[in-house]
C-alpha atoms as a printed R data frame, in Angstrom:
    type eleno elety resid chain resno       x       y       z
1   ATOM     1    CA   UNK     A     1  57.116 142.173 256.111
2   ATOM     2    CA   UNK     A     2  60.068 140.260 254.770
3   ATOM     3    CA   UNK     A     3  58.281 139.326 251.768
4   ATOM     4    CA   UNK     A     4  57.441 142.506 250.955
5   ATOM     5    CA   UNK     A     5  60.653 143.731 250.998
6   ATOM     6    CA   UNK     A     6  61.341 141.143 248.748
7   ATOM     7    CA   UNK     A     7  59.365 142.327 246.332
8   ATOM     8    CA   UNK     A     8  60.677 145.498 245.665
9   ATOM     9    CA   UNK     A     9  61.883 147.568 243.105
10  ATOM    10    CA   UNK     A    10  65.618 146.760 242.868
11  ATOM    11    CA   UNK     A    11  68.785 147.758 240.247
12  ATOM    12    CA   UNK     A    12  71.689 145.831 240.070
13  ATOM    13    CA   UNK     A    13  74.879 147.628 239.524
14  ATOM    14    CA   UNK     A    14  78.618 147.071 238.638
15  ATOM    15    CA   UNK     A    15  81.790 149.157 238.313
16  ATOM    16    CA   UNK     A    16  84.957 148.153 237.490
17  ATOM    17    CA   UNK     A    17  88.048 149.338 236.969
18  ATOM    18    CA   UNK     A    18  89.243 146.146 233.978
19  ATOM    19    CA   UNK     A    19  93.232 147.614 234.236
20  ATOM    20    CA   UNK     A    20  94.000 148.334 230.581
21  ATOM    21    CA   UNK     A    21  97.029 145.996 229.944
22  ATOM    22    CA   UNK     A    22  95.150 143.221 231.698
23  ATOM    23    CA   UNK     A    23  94.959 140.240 229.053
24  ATOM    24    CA   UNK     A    24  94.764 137.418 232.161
25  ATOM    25    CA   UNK     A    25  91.319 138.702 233.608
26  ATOM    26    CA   UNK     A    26  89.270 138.603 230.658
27  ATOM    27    CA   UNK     A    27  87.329 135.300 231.530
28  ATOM    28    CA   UNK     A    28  87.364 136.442 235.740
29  ATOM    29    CA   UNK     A    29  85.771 139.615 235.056
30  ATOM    30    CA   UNK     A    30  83.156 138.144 233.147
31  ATOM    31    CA   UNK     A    31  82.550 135.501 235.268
32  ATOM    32    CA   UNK     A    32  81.841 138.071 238.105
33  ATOM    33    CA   UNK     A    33  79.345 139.639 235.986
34  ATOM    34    CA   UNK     A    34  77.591 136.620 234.657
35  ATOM    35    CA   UNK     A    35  77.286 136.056 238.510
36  ATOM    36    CA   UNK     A    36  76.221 139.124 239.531
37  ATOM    37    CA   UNK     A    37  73.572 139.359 236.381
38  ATOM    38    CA   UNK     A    38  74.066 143.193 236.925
39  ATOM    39    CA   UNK     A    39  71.329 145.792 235.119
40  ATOM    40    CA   UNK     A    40  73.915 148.767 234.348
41  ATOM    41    CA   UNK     A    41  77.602 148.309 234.669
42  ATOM    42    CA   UNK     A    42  80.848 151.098 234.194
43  ATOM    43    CA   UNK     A    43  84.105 150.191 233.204
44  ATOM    44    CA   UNK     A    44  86.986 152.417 233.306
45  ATOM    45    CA   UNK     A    45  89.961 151.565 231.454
46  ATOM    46    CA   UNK     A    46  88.102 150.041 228.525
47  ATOM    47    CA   UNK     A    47  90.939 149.107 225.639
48  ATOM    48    CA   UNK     A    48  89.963 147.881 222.565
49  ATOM    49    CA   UNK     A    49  90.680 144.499 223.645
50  ATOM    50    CA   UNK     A    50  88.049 144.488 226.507
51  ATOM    51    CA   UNK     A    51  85.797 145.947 224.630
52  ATOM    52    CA   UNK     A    52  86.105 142.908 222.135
53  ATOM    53    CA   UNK     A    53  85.304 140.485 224.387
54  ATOM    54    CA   UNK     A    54  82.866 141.974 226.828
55  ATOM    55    CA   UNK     A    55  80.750 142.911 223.819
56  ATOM    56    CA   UNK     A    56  80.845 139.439 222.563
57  ATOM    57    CA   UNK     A    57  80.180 137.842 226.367
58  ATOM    58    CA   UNK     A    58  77.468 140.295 227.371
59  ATOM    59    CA   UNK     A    59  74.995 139.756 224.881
60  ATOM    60    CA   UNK     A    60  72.346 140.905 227.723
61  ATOM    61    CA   UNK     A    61  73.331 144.151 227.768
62  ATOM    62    CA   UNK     A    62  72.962 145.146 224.275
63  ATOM    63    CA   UNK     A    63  72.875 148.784 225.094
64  ATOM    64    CA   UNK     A    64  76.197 150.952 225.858
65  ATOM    65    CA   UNK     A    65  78.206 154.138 225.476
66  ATOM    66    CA   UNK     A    66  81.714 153.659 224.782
67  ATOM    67    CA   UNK     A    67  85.062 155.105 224.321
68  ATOM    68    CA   UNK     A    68  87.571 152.092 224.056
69  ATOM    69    CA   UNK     A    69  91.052 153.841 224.644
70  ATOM    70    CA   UNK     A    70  94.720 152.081 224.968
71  ATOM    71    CA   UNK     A    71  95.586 154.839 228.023
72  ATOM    72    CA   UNK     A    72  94.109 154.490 231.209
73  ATOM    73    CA   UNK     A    73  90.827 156.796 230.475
74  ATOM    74    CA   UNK     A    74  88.988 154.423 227.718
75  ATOM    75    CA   UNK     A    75  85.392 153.773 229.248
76  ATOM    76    CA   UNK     A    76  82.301 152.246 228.469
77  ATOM    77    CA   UNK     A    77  78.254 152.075 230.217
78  ATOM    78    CA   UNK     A    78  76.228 148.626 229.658
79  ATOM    79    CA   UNK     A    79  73.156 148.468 230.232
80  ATOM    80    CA   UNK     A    80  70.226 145.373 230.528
81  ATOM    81    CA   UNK     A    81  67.602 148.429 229.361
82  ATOM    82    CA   UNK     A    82  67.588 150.998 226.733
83  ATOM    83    CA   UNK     A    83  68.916 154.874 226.843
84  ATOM    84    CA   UNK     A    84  66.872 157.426 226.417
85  ATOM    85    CA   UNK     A    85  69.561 159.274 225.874
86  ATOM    86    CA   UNK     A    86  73.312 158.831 226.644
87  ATOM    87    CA   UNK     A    87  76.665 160.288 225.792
88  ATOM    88    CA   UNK     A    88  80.136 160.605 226.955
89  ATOM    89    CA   UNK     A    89  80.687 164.152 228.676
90  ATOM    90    CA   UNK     A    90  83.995 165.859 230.006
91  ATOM    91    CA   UNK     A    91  84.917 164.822 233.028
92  ATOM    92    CA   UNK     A    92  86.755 168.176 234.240
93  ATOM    93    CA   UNK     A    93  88.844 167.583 231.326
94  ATOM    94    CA   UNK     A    94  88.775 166.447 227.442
95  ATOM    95    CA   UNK     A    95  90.689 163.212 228.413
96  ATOM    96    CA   UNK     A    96  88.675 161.805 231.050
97  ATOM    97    CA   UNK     A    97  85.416 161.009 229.874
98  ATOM    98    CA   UNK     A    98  82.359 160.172 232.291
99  ATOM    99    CA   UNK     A    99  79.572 158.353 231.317
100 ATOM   100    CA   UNK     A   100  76.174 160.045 231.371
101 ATOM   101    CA   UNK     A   101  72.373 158.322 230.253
102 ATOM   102    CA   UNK     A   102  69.201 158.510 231.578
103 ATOM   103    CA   UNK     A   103  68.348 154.693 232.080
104 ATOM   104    CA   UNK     A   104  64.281 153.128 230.818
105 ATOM   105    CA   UNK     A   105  64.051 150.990 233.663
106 ATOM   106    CA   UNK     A   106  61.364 148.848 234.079
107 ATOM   107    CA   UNK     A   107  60.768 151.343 237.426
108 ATOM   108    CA   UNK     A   108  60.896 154.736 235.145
109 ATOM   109    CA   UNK     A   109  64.081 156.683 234.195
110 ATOM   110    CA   UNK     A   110  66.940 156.692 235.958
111 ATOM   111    CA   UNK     A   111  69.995 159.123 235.771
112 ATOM   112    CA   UNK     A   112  73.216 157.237 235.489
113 ATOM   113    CA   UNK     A   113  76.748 159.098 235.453
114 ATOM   114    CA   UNK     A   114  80.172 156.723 235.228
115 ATOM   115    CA   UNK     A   115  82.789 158.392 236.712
116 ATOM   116    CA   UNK     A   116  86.870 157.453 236.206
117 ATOM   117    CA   UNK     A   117  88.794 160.992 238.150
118 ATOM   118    CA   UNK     A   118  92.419 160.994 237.561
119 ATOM   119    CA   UNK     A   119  94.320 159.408 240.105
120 ATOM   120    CA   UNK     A   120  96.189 162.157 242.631
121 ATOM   121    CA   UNK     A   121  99.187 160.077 242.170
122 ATOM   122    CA   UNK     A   122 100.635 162.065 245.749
123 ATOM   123    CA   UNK     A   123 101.520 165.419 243.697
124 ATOM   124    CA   UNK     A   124 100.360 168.964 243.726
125 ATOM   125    CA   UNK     A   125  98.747 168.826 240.038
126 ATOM   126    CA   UNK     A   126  97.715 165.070 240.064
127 ATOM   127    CA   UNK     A   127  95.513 165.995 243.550
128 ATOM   128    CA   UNK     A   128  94.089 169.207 241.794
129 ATOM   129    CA   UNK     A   129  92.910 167.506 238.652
130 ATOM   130    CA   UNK     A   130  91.332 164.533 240.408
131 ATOM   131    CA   UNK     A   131  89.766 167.205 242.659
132 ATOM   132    CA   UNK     A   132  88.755 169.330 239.366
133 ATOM   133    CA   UNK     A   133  86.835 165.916 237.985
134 ATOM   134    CA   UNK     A   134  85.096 165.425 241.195
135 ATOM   135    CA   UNK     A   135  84.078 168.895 241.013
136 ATOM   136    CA   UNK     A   136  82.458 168.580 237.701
137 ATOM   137    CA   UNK     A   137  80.036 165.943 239.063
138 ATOM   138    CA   UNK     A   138  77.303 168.156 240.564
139 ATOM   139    CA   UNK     A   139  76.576 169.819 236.696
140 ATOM   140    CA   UNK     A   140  76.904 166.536 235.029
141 ATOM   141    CA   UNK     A   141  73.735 165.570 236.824
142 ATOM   142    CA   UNK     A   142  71.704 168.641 236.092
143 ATOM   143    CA   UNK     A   143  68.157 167.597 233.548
144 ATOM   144    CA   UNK     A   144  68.801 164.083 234.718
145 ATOM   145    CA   UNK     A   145  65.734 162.714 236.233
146 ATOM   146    CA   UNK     A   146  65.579 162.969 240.120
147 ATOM   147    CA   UNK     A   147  66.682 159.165 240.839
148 ATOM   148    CA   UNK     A   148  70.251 158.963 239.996
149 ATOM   149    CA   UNK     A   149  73.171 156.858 240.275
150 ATOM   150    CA   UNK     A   150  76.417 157.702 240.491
151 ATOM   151    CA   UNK     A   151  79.382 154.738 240.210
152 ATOM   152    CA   UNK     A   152  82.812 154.201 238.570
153 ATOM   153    CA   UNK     A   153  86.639 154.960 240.335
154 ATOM   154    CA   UNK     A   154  86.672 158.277 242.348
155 ATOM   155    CA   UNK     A   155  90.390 157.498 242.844
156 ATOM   156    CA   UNK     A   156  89.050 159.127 246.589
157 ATOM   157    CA   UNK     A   157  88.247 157.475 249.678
158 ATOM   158    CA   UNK     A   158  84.866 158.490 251.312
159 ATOM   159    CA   UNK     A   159  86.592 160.429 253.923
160 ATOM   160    CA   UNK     A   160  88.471 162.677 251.293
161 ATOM   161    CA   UNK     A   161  87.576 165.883 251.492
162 ATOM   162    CA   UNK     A   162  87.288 166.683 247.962
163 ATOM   163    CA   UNK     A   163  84.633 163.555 247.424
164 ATOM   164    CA   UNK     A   164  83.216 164.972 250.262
165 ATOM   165    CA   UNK     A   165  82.042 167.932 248.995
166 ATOM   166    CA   UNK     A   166  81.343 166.265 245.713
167 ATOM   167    CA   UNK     A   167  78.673 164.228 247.341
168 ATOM   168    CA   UNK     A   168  77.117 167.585 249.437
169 ATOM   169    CA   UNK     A   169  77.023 169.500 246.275
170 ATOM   170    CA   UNK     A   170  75.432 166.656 244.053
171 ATOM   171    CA   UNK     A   171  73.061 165.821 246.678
172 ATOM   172    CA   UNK     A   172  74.253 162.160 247.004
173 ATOM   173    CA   UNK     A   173  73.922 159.543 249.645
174 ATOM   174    CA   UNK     A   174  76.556 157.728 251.549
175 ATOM   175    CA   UNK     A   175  75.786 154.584 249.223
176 ATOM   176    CA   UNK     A   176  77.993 151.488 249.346
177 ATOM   177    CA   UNK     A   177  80.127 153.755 251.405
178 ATOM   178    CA   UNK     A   178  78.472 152.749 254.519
179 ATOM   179    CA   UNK     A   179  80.191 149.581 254.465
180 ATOM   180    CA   UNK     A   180  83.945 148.878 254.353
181 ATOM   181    CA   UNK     A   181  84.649 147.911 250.931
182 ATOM   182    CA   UNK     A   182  88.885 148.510 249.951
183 ATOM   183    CA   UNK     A   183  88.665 148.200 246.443
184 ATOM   184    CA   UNK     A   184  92.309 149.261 245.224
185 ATOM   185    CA   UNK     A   185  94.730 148.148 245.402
186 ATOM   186    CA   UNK     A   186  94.902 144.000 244.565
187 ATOM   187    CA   UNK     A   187  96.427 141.975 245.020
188 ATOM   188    CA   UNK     A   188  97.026 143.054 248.151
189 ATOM   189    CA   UNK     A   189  95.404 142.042 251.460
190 ATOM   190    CA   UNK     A   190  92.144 143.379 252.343
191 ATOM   191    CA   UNK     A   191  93.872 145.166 255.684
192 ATOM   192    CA   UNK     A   192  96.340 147.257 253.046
193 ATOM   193    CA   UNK     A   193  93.495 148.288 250.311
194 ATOM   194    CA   UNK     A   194  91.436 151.199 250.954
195 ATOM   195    CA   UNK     A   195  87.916 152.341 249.278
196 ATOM   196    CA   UNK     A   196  87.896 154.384 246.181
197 ATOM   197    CA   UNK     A   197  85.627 152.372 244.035
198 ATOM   198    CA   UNK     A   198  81.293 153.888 244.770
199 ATOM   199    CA   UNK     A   199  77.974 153.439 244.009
200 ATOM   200    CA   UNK     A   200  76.213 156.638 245.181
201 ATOM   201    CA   UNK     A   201  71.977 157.657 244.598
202 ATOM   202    CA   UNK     A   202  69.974 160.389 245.049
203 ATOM   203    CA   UNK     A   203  66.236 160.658 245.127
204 ATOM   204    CA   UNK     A   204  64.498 158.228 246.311
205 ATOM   205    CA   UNK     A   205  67.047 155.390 245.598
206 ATOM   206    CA   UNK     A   206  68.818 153.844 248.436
207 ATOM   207    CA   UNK     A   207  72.078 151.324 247.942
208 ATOM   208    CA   UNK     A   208  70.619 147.957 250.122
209 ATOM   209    CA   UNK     A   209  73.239 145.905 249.206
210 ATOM   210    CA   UNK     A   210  77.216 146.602 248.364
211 ATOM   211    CA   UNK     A   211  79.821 143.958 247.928
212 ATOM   212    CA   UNK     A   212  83.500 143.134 246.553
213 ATOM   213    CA   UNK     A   213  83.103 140.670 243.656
214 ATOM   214    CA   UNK     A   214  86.257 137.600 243.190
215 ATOM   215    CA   UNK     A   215  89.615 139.039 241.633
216 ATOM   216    CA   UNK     A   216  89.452 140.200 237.687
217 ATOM   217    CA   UNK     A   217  93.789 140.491 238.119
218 ATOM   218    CA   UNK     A   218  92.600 144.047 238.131
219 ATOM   219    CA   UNK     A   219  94.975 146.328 240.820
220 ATOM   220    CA   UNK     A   220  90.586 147.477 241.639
221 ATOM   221    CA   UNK     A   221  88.324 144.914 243.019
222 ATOM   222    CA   UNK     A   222  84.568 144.975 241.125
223 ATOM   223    CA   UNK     A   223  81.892 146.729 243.000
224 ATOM   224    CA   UNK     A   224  79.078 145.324 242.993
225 ATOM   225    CA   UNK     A   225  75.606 147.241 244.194
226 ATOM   226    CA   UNK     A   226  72.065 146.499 244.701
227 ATOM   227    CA   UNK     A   227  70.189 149.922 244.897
228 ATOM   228    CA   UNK     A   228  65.780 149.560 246.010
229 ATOM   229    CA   UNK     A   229  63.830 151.956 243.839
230 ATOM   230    CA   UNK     A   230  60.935 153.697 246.444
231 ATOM   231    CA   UNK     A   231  60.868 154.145 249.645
């Protein structure tokens, strides 16, 4: 029945790309969040600055890994519930860190890995090294529990080959890429963005809900995800 549905086992989930010189979106990209009253969020290019004032307007989500940075690879998990345990790990290399905790939800552990790959910026190398970070994703998961989430900036579109394989070898569903969701990059119209922002699960997880949330004067959209827990 509907109402059983309703009733559910559900995380709430966030990534977002904040854009590291961005001192105009502070208050829009916590509004979105406030509004979205996610459980776990990832932000990738975490400065100093954001982390200054998301720490002081999240006061919910006491619990976080982070590596403030003024490049483009700082990057920070918040979370509603406590770690069991959480760290940032190499993310194919020592300057792009992912995020990796196992989650005490109020459904049991959950695996949670960040992930910020290097953008292929249309050369040889720049392709390779985002392609090395997606690579890296499969092991980052190993001795996490069996339901895990996977979110953050692939730089990759779902029909990239590299992500592609990513997600075979990690064992990951399509996730919020079943729907059309062209995160990067804004301002521009939705018809010239394309998808590169995710929110991928594994075990018995399943992404019911994915959305764009309102402009952060990010160049990336937020993600926003509701994932059930169960089948």
């Amino acid at each position: 029945s509907p109402h059983g549905v309703e009733n559910r086992a559900k995380i709430r989930v966030a990534a977002l790309n904040l854009l590291k010189n961005n001192a105009q979106g502070l208050e829009d990209a916590l509004e979105v969040l406030r509004a979205a009253s996610p459980d776990v969020v990832w932000f990738a290019e975490y400065t100093p600055a954001w982390q200054e004032v998301l720490r002081a307007g999240l006061p919910e989500m006491p619990f976080r890994i982070e590596r403030p940075d003024v490049s483009s690879f700082g990057a920070a998990l918040y979370s509603r519930y406590p770690f069991r345990t959480a760290a940032m790990v190499s993310g194919g290399d020592h300057w792009i860190p992912f995020g990796r905790a196992v989650v005490e939800t109020p459904h049991g552990p959950v695996g949670v890995l960040g992930v910020h790959a290097p953008p292929p910026q249309l050369n040889a190398l720049g392709v390779a090294e985002r392609d090395l970070s997606l690579a890296t994703v499969a092991a980052r998961l190993t001795d996490l529990p069996r339901r895990r989430i996977v979110l953050g900036d692939f730089n990759a579109t779902p029909w990239n080959h590299a992500f592609r394989a990513m997600r075979r070898d990690a064992g990951l569903s399509l996730g919020s890429t079943r729907w059309w969701l062209p995160t990067w990059p804004d301002p521009q119209p939705a018809l010239l963005r394309i998808p590169i922002d995710h929110v991928l699960v594994s075990g018995d997880l399943r992404v019911i809900e994915a959305r764009l949330g309102a402009t952060i004067q990010s160049d990336h959209r937020p993600l926003l995800a509701t994932i059930q827990v169960g089948e």
